[in-house]
Coordinates of C-alpha atoms in Angstrom, one line a residue:
X1 CA -92.6 6.9 -50.2
X2 CA -92.5 6.3 -54.1
X3 CA -94.6 9.9 -54.4
X4 CA -92.1 11.9 -52.5
X5 CA -89.8 10.9 -54.3
X6 CA -91.2 11.6 -57.7
X7 CA -92.6 15.6 -56.3
X8 CA -88.6 15.6 -56.7
X9 CA -88.2 14.6 -59.8
X10 CA -89.7 17.9 -61.4
X11 CA -87.7 20.0 -62.9
X12 CA -88.6 22.8 -61.8
X13 CA -88.4 20.9 -58.1
X14 CA -85.1 19.9 -58.9
X15 CA -83.8 23.8 -59.8
X16 CA -85.4 24.6 -56.0
X17 CA -83.2 22.1 -54.8
X18 CA -80.1 22.8 -56.3
X19 CA -80.6 26.8 -55.5
X20 CA -81.5 26.0 -51.6
X21 CA -78.0 23.5 -52.0
X22 CA -76.3 26.6 -53.6
X23 CA -77.2 29.4 -50.7
X24 CA -76.4 26.9 -48.0
X25 CA -73.3 26.1 -49.3
X26 CA -72.3 30.2 -49.8
X27 CA -74.3 30.9 -46.3
X28 CA -72.0 28.3 -44.4
X29 CA -68.9 29.5 -46.2
X30 CA -69.4 32.8 -45.0
X31 CA -70.0 32.0 -42.0
X32 CA -66.9 30.2 -41.5
X33 CA -64.8 33.2 -42.8
X34 CA -66.5 35.4 -40.4
X35 CA -65.9 32.8 -37.2
X36 CA -62.4 31.7 -38.6
X37 CA -61.7 35.8 -38.4
X38 CA -63.0 36.2 -35.0
X39 CA -60.5 32.9 -34.0
X40 CA -58.0 35.5 -35.4
X41 CA -58.9 38.7 -33.6
X42 CA -59.3 36.7 -30.2
X43 CA -55.6 35.3 -31.1
X44 CA -54.1 38.6 -31.6
X45 CA -55.6 40.0 -28.5
X46 CA -57.7 42.7 -31.2
X47 CA -60.8 44.0 -28.6
X48 CA -64.0 44.1 -29.9
X49 CA -66.7 45.5 -29.7
X50 CA -70.9 44.0 -29.5
X51 CA -71.2 46.3 -32.7
X52 CA -67.6 45.1 -34.1
X53 CA -68.7 41.2 -33.6
X54 CA -72.4 42.0 -35.2
X55 CA -70.8 43.7 -37.6
X56 CA -68.5 40.9 -38.9
X57 CA -70.7 37.9 -37.9
X58 CA -73.7 39.7 -40.0
X59 CA -71.5 40.0 -42.9
X60 CA -72.4 37.8 -45.9
X61 CA -69.7 39.0 -48.8
X62 CA -67.0 36.8 -49.2
X63 CA -65.0 39.4 -50.7
X64 CA -65.2 41.7 -47.8
X65 CA -64.9 38.7 -45.7
X66 CA -61.9 37.8 -47.2
X67 CA -60.6 41.0 -47.0
X68 CA -60.8 41.3 -43.5
X69 CA -58.9 38.3 -42.6
X70 CA -56.1 39.5 -45.2
X71 CA -55.6 42.9 -43.2
X72 CA -56.2 41.2 -39.7
X73 CA -53.3 38.7 -40.9
X74 CA -50.9 41.9 -41.3
X75 CA -48.6 41.5 -37.5
X76 CA -48.8 45.8 -37.4
X77 CA -52.4 45.5 -37.0
X78 CA -53.4 46.2 -33.5
X79 CA -57.0 47.5 -33.6
X80 CA -59.9 46.9 -35.1
X81 CA -60.5 49.9 -37.1
X82 CA -57.2 48.9 -38.7
X83 CA -59.0 45.6 -40.3
X84 CA -62.7 46.2 -40.6
X85 CA -62.5 50.3 -40.8

């Protein structure tokens, strides 16, 4: 057990672990935003094709997802094209 904890005390190992945690947090954040957007669209009865759903689920850019969510909040929006263009 002591040998395993020693490996993670090395600065390089700590750096890798920190990078992995940051990547995991960012990935979780975008996955959550994509899931939220899909729920919003479903709640608004906006039809999605399989390609639209895949595009939303595969988006890893947080700013893009934020933009789509803001558009989905507009009550005048009635199609997926108006949300994700």
